[in-house]
Coordinates of C-alpha atoms and ligand atoms in Angstrom, one line a residue:
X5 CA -18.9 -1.0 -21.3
X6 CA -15.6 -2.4 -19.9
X7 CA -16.0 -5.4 -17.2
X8 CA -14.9 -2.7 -14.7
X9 CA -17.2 -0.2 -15.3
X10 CA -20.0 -2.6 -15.8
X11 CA -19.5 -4.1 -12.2
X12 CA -22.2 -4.1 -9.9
X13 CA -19.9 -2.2 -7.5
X14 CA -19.1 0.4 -9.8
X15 CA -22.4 1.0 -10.7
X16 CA -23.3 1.0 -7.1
X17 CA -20.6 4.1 -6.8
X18 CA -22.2 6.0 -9.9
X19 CA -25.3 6.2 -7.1
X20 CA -23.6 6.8 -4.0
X21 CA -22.4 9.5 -5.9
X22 CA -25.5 11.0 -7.0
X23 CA -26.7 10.5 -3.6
X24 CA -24.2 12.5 -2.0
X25 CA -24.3 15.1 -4.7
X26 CA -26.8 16.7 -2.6
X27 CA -24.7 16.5 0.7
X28 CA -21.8 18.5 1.5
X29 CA -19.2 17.9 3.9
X30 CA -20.4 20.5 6.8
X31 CA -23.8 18.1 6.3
X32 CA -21.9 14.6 6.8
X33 CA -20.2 16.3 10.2
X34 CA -23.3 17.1 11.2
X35 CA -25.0 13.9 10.4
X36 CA -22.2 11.4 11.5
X37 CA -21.7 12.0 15.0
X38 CA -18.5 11.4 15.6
X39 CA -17.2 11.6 12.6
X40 CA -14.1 12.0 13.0
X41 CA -13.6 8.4 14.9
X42 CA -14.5 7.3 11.5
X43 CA -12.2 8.6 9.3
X44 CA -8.8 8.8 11.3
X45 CA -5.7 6.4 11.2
X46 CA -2.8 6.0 13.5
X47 CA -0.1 4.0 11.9
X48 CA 3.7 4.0 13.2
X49 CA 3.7 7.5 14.5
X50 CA 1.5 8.5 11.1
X51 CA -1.8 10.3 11.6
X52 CA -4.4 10.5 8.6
X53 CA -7.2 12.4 9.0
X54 CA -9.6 12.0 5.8
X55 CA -12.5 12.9 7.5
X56 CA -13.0 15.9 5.2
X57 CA -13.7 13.8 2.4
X58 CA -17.0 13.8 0.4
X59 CA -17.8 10.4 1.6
X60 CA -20.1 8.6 4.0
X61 CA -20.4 5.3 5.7
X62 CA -22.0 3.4 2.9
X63 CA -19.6 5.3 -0.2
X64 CA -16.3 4.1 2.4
X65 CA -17.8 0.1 2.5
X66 CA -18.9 0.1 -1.4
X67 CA -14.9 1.8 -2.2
X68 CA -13.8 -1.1 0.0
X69 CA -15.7 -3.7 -1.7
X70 CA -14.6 -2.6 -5.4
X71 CA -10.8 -3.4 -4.1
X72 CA -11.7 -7.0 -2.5
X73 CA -13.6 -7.5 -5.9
X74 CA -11.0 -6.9 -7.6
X75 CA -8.9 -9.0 -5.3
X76 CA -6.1 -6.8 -4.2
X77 CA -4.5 -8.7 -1.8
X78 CA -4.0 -10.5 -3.6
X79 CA -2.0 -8.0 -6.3
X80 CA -0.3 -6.8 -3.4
X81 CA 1.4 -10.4 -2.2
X82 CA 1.8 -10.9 -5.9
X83 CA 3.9 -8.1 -5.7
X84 CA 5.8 -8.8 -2.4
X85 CA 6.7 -12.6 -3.6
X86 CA 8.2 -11.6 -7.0
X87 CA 5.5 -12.6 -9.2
X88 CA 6.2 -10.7 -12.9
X89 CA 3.3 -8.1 -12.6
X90 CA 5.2 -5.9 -14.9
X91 CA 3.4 -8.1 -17.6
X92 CA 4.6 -5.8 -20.4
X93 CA 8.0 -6.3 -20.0
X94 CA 8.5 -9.7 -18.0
X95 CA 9.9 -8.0 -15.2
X96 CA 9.0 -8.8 -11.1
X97 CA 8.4 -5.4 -9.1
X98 CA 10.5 -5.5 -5.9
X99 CA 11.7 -2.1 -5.0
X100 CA 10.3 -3.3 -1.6
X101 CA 12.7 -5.7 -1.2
X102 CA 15.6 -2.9 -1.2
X103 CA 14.3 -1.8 2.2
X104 CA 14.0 -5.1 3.9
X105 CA 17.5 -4.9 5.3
X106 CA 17.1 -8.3 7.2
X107 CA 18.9 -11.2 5.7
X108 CA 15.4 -13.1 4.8
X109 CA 14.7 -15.2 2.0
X110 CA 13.7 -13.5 -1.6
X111 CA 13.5 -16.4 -4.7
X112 CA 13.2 -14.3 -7.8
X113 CA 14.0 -16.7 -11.0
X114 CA 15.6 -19.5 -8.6
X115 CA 17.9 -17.4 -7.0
X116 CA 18.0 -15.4 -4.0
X117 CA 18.1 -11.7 -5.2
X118 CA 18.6 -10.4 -1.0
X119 CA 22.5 -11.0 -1.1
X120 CA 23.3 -8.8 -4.1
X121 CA 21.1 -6.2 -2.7
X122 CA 22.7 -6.2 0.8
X123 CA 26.3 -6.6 -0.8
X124 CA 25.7 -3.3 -3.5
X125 CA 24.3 -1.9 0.2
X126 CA 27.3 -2.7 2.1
X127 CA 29.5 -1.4 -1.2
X128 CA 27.4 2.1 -0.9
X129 CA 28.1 2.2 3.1
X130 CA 31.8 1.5 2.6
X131 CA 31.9 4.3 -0.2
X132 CA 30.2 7.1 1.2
X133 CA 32.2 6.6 4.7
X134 CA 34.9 7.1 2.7
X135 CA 33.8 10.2 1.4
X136 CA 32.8 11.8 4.2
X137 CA 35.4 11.2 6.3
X138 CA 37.4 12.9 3.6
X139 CA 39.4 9.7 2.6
X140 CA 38.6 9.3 -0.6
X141 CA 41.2 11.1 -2.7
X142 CA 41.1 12.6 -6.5
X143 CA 44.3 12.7 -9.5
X144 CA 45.8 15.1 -7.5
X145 CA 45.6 14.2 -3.7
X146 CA 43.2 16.1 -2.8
X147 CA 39.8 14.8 -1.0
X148 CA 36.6 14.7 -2.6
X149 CA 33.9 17.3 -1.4
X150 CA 31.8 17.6 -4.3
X151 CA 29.9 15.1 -5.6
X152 CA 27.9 15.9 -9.0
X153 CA 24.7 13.2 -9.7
X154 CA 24.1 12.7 -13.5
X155 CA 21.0 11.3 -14.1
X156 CA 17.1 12.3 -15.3
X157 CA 13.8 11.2 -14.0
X158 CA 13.9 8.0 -11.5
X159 CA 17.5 8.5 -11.7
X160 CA 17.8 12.4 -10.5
X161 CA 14.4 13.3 -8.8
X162 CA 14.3 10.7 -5.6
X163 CA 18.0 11.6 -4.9
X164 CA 17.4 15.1 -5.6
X165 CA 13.9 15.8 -3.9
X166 CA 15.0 13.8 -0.7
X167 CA 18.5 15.4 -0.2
X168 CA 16.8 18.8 -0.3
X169 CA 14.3 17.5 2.2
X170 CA 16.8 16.0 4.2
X171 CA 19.4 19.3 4.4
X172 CA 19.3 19.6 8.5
X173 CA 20.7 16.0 8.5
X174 CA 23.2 16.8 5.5
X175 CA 27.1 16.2 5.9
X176 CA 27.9 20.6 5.6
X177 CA 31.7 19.7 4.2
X178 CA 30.2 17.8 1.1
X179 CA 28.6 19.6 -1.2
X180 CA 26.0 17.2 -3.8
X181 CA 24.8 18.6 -6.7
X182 CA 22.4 17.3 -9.6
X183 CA 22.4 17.6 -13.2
X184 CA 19.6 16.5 -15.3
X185 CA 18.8 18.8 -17.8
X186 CA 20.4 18.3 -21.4
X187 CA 20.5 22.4 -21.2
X188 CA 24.2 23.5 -20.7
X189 CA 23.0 25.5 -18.2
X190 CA 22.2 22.8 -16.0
X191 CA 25.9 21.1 -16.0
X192 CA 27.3 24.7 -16.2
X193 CA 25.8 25.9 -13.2
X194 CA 26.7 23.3 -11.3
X195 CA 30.5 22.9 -12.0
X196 CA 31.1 26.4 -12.8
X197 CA 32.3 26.9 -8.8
X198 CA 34.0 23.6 -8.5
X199 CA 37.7 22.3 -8.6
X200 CA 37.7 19.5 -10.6
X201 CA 40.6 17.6 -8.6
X202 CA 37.5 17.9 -5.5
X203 CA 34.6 16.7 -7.8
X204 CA 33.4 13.1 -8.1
X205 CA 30.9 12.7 -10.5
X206 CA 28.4 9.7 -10.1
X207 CA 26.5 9.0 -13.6
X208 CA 22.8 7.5 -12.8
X209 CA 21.4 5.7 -15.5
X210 CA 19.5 2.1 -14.9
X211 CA 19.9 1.7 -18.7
X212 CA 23.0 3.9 -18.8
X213 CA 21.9 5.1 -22.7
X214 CA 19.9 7.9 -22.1
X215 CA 20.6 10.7 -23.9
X216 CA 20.3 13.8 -21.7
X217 CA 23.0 11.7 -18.7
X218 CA 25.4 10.2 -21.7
X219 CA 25.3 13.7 -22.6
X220 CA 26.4 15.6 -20.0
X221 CA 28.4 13.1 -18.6
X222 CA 30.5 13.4 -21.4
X223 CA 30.9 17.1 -21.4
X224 CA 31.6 16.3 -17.4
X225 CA 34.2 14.1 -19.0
X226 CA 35.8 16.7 -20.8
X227 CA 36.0 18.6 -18.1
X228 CA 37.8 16.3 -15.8
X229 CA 40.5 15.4 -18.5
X230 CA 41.3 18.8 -19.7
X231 CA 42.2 19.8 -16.2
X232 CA 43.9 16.9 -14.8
X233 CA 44.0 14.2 -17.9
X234 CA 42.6 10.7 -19.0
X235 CA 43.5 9.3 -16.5
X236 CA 41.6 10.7 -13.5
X237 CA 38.5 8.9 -14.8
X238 CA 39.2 6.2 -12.6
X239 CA 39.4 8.4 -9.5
X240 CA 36.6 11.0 -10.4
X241 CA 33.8 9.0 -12.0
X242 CA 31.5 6.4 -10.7
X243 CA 28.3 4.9 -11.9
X244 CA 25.1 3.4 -11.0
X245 CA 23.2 1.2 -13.9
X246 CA 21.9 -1.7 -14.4
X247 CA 24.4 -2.1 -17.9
X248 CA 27.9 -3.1 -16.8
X249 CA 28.8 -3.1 -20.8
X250 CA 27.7 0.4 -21.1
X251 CA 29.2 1.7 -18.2
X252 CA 32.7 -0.1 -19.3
X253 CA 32.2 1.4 -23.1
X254 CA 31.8 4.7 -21.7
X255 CA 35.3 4.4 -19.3
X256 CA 34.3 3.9 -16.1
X257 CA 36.0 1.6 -14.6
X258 CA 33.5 -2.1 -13.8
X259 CA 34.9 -1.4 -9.9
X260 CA 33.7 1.8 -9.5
X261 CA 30.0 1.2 -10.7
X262 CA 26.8 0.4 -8.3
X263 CA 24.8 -2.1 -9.7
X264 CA 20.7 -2.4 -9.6
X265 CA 18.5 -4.6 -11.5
X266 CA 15.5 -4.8 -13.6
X267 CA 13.5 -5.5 -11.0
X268 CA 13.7 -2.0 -9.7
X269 CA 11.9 0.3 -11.9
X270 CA 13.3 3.7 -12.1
X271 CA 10.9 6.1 -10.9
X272 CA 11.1 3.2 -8.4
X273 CA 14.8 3.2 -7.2
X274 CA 15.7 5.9 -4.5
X275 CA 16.4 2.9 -2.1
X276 CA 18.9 1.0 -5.0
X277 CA 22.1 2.6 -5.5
X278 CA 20.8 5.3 -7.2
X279 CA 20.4 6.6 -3.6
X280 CA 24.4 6.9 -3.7
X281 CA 24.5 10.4 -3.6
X282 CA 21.9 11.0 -0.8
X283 CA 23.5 8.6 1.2
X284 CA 26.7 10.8 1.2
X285 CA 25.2 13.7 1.8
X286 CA 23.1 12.7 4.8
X287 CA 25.6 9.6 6.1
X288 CA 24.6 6.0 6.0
X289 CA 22.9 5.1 9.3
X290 CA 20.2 8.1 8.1
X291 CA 19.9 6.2 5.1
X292 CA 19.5 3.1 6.3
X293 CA 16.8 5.2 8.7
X294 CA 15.5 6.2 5.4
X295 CA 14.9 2.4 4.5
X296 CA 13.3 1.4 7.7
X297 CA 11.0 3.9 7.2
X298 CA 9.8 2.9 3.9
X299 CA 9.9 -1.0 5.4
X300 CA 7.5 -0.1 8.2
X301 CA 4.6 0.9 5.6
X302 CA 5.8 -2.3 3.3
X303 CA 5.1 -4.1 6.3
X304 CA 1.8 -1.8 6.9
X305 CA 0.7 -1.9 3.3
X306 CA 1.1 -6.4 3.2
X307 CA -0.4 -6.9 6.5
X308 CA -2.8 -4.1 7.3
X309 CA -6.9 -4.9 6.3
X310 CA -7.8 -2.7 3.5
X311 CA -10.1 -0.8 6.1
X312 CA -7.1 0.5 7.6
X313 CA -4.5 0.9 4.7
X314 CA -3.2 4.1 4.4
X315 CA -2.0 3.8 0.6
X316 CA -5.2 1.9 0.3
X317 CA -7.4 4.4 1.5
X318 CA -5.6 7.4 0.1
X319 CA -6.1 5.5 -3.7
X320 CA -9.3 4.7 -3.2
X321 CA -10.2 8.3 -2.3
X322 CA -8.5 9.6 -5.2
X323 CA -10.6 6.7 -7.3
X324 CA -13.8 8.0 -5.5
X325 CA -13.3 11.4 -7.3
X326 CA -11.5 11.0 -10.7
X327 CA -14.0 8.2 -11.8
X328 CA -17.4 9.4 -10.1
X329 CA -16.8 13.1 -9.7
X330 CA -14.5 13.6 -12.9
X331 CA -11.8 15.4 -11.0
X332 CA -9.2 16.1 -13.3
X333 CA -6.1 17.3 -10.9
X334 CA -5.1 16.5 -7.7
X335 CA -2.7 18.7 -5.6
X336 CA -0.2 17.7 -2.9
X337 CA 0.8 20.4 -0.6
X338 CA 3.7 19.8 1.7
X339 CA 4.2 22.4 4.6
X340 CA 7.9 22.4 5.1
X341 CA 10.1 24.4 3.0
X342 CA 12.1 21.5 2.5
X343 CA 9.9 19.6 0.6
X344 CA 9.1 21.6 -2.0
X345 CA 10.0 19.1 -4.2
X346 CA 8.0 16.8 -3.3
X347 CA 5.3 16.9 -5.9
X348 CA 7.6 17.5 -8.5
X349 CA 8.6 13.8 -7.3
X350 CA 5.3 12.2 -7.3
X351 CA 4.5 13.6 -10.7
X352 CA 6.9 11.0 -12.4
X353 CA 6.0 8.3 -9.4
X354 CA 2.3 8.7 -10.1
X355 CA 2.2 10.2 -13.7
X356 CA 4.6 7.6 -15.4
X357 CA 3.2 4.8 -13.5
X358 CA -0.3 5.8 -13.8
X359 CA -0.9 7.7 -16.9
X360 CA -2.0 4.8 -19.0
X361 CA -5.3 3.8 -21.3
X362 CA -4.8 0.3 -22.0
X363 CA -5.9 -2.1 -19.8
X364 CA -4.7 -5.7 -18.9
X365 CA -6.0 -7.6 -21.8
X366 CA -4.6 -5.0 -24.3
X367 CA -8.3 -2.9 -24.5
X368 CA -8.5 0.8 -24.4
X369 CA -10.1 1.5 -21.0
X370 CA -13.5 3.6 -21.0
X371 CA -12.6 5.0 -17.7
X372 CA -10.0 7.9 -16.3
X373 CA -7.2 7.3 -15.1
X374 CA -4.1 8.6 -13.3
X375 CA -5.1 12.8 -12.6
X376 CA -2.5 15.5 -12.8
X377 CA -0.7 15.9 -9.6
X378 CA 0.8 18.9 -8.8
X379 CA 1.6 21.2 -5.9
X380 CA 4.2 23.0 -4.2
X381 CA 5.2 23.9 -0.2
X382 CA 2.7 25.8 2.0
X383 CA 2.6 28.5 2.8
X384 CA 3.8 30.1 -0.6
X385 CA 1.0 28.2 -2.5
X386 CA -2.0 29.9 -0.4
X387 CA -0.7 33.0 -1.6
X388 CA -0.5 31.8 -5.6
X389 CA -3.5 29.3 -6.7
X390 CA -5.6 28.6 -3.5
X391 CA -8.0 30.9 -4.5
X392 CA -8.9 28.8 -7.7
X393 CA -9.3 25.8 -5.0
X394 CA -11.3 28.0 -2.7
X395 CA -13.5 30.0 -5.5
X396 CA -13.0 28.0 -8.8
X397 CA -15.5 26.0 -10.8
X398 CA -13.4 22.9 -10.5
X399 CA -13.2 20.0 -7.7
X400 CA -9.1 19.7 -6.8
X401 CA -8.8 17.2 -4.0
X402 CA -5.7 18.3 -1.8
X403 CA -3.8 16.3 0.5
X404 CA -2.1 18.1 3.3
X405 CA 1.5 16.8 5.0
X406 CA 2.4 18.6 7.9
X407 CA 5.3 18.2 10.6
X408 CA 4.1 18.5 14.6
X409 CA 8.1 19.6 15.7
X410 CA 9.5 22.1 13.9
X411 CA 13.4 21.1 12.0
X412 CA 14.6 23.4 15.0
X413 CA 14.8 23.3 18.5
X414 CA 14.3 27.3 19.5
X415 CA 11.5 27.3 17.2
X416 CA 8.5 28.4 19.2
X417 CA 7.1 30.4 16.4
X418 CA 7.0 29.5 13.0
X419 CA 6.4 25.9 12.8
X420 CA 2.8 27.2 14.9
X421 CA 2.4 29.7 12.2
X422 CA 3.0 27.1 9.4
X423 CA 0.5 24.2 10.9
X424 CA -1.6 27.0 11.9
X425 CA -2.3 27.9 7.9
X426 CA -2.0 23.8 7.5
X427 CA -4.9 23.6 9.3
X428 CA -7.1 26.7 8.8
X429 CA -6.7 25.9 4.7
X430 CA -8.3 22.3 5.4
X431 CA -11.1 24.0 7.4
X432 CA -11.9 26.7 4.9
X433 CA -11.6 24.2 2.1
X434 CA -14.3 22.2 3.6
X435 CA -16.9 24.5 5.5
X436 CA -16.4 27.5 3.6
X437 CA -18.0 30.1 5.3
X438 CA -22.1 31.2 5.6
X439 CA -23.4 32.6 2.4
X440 CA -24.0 36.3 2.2
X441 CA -26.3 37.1 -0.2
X442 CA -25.2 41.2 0.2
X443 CA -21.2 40.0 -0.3
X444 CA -21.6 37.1 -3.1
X445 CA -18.1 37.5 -4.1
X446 CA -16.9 36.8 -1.0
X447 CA -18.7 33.7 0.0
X448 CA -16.8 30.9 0.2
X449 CA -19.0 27.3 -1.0
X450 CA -17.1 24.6 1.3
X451 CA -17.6 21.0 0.1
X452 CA -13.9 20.9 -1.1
X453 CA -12.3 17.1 0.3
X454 CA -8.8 17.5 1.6
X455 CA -6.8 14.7 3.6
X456 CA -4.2 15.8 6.2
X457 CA -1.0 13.9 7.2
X458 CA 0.4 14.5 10.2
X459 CA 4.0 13.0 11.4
X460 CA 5.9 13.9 14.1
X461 CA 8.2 15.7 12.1
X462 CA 10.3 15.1 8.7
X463 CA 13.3 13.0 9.1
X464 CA 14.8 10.1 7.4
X465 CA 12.4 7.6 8.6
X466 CA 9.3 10.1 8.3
X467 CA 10.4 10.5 5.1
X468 CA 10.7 7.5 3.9
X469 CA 7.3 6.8 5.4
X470 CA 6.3 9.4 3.3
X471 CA 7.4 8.4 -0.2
X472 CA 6.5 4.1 0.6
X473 CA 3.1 5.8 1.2
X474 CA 2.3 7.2 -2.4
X475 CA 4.4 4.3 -4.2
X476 CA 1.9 2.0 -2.5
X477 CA -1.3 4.3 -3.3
X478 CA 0.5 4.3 -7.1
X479 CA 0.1 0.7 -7.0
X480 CA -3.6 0.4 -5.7
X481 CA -4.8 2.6 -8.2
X482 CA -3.3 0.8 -10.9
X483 CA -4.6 -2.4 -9.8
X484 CA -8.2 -0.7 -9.7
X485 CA -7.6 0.8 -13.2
X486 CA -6.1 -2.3 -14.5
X487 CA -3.5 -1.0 -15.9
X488 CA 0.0 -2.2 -15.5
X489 CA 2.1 0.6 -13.4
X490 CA 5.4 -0.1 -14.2
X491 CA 6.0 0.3 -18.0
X492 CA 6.3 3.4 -19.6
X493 CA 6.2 2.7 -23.2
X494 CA 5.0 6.3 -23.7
X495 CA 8.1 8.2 -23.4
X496 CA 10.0 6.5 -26.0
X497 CA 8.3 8.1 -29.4
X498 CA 9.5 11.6 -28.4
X499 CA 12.9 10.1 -27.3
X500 CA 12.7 8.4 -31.0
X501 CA 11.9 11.3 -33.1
X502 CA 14.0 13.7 -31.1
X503 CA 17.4 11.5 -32.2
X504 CA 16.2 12.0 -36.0
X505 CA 15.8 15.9 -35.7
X506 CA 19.0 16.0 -34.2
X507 CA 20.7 14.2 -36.7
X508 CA 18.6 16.9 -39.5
X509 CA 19.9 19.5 -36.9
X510 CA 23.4 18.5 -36.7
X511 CA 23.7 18.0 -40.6
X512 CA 22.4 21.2 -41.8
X513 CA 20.0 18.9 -43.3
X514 CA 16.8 20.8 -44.9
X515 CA 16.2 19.0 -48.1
X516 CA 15.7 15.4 -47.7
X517 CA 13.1 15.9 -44.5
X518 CA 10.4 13.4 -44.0
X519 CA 8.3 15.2 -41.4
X520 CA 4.9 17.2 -40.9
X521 CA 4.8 20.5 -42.6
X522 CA 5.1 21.8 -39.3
X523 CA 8.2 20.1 -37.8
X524 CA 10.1 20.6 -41.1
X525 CA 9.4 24.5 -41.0
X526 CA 10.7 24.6 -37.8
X527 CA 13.7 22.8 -38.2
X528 CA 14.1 24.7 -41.6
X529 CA 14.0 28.1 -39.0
X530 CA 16.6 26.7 -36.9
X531 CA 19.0 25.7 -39.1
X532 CA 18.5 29.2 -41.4
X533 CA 18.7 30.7 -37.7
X534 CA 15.8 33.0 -38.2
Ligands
F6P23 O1 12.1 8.8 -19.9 C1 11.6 8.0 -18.9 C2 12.6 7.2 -18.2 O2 12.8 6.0 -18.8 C3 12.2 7.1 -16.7 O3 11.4 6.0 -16.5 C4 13.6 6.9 -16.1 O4 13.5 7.1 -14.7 C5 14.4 7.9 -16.8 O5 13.9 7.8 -18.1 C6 15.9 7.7 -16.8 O6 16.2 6.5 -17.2 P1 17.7 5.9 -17.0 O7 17.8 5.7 -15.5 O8 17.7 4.6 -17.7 O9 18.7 6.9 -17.5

């Protein structure tokens, strides 16, 4: 048995488990009174309800003593001061610090890391100003109104996800676009519409060698200079990266590039430069609303006790039922359209951070780890796979966001509608409804934990709120699983192998082939073409 597993604590959870096996969540209402005084949070304008949960009193204190056992304040200011918790690869972890916008104090190797982030801020600000008032000009002239982000994972989906989610604030006379995809489709769809002498493209790559964004950003290349020539790199590219060399080998002028650093991971850096492209489609003082937001639960998350932590509580729930009731999947189920990409988001956040099985001192772990997240916007998912959560043989924890105020003012109508199903889906999740012996098949069991969060209603700051709330439960759960959160050594043997089959691909190479029996069949069908 690992140490963790074979802590008192833990084994004290193995029973609270089995004791509540034979308690349901209509049960625990009934017992508690007042339950819901219990399990409820107010935090900045934030309301968590978690009362639906299959927890009691005792299971709540025993999931609180596991984190102080495992001190996580202490992992938490360890985090917040610099200290390299990103063992693996020597590397501090202070995306926090990109949202402290005050002009305080951060020491990271001897030197104070808060200038460079509030000058690349400033930088950003001055840039996107420009933009949107329609002063910054292309080769010919004309002013910029498209702007194309290049980039994949970290470096596409925060940008991406939050300028959908922020369209009602957007700038209407830009239009931002994102390419990811190493699919032609992907850059082709997105330019196909544009004049190049209105597009800027900004390339988003913290290492700036991936191969999906060098990809397409050369094809975007291509596309610039055969329209208006080599030279109108200067005044149609920009990058963001943490590799000034790269970004100079690949043409793009060193003035025109938005640094970050390896501080910031990237499924980590919405609030770094790689927020460039939000920022001009929603303005800077929503961004820097954005940023506040995300400070207010930094804040929240340091100084808060454990007992009422949001992230802390939301991790230790989803700890309650991956590692004592062997819940596999968790879903995330955001009502408001705009948000639909939302889990989509929090699968790399959560996924990449989390997905691990070696522990601290380099031992596989003999626990679970990070679930499968997944999801997409009510209502449309009630209609799809709710059933399965209602009626299916497997435990899916849910957590609900919802949005008091509808995203317009002569509303009176839909936004009741939407929380209405919010709210009724968290009900029948939990009480089900009274077995029918005559109607089996439509008895519905109950007992199914969902957590609701209500805000006032999404905006830059809510938002914000929003994402600084799972970054921080990302973090919580990796402490508990011991697992460092911010490497993601996985990803690279794919990346490795696909560069060889590409170079088989490209060379019509079918001979000399030192693969499986099945890879080299493949690639003998795709080079024969049949
Ligand atoms: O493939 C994984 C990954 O390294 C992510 O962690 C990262 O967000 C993404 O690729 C893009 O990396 P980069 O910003 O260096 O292009």
């Amino acid at each position: 048995m690992s140490k963790l597993t074979s802590l008192e604590i833990w084994q004290k959870l193995v029973s609270d488990k089995n004791r509540l096996l034979n308690n349901n969540v209509g049960n625990l209402f009934e017992s508690e009174e007042n339950r819901i005084d219990n399990y409820k949070l107010d935090v900045d304008g934030i309301y968590l309800d978690y009362s639906k949960n299959i927890i009691d009193r005792e299971t709540f204190f025993d999931l609180m003593q596991l984190a102080k056992q495992l001190n996580l304040n202490d992992k938490i200011e360890a985090m917040f001061r610099g200290e390299k918790i990103n063992f693996t690869e020597d590397r501090s972890v202070l995306h926090v610090a990109l949202r402290d916008q005050s002009s305080d104090q951060l020491i990271v190797d001897g030197k104070d890391i808060k200038p460079d982030i509030l000058n690349v801020l400033a930088r950003m600000k001055d840039f996107s100003t420009r933009i949107i008032d329609g002063r910054l000009l292309g080769q010919t002239g004309k002013s910029i109104k498209n702007i194309v982000n290049i980039g994949i994972g970290g470096s596409d989906l925060g940008p991406l996800m939050t300028t959908q989610a922020l369209e009602n604030y957007a700038n209407k006379h830009i239009s931002v676009r994102f390419v990811s995809n190493i699919d032609l489709n992907a850059l082709t769809n997105n330019i196909e519409d544009l004049d190049p002498a209105e597009t800027l493209f900004i390339v988003s790559s913290k290492t700036f060698t991936t191969d999906e964004t060098m990809t397409n950003a050369d094809s975007a290349k291509s596309w610039i200079v055969s329209s208006l020539g080599q030279t109108a790199v200067d005044k149609h590219f920009v990058a963001v990266s943490t590799n000034r060399e790269a970004v100079v080998a690949f043409g793009i002028n060193p003035d025109n590039m938005f640094e970050f650093w390896d501080f910031v991971g990237g499924r980590y850096s919405l609030c770094s430069a790689i927020g460039l492209s939000l920022m001009i489609a929603i303005g800077p003082d929503n961004f820097s609303q954005m940023l506040e937001g995300f400070n207010s639960i930094d804040t929240h998350f340091r100084k808060a006790p454990l007992e009422k932590n949001i992230p802390v509580i939301l991790a230790l729930l989803s700890i309650w039922y991956i590692n004592f009731w062997n819940v596999s999947t968790e879903a995330v189920i955001p009502y408001n359209e705009n948000l639909r990409l939302l889990p989509l988001y929090l699968q790399q956040l959560m996924m990449e951070s989390n997905g691990k099985s070696i522990d601290f001192t380099g031992n596989p772990v003999d626990y679970n780890t990070e679930s499968v997240i997944w999801g997409s916007q009510g209502t449309n998912s009630q209609h799809a796979y709710f059933q399965l959560f209602h009626q299916g043989t497997r435990l899916i924890p849910v957590d609900f966001i919802g949005y008091i105020n509808s995203d317009f003012d002569n509303d009176t109508i839909h936004q009741k509608k939407l929380l209405a199903n919010m709210l009724a889906q968290s009900r029948a999740l939990a009480f089900g409804n009274k077995l029918d012996t005559q109607n089996v098949f439509e008895s519905m069991p109950g007992n199914r934990p969902s957590n609701v969060l209500l805000f006032d209603r999404l905006s830059p700051r809510t938002l914000g709120q929003l994402i600084a709330i799972y970054e921080h439960k990302t973090f919580v759960e990796g402490v508990i699983w011991q697992i460092n959160s911010f490497d993601q050594y996985g990803v690279n043997l794919g990346k490795d192998i696909a560069k060889n089959i590409y170079s088989d691909l490209s060379s019509n190479n079918k001979t000399d082939i030192a693969y499986d029996q099945s890879t080299v069949e493949l690639i003998r069908r795709i080079i024969l073409k049949k």
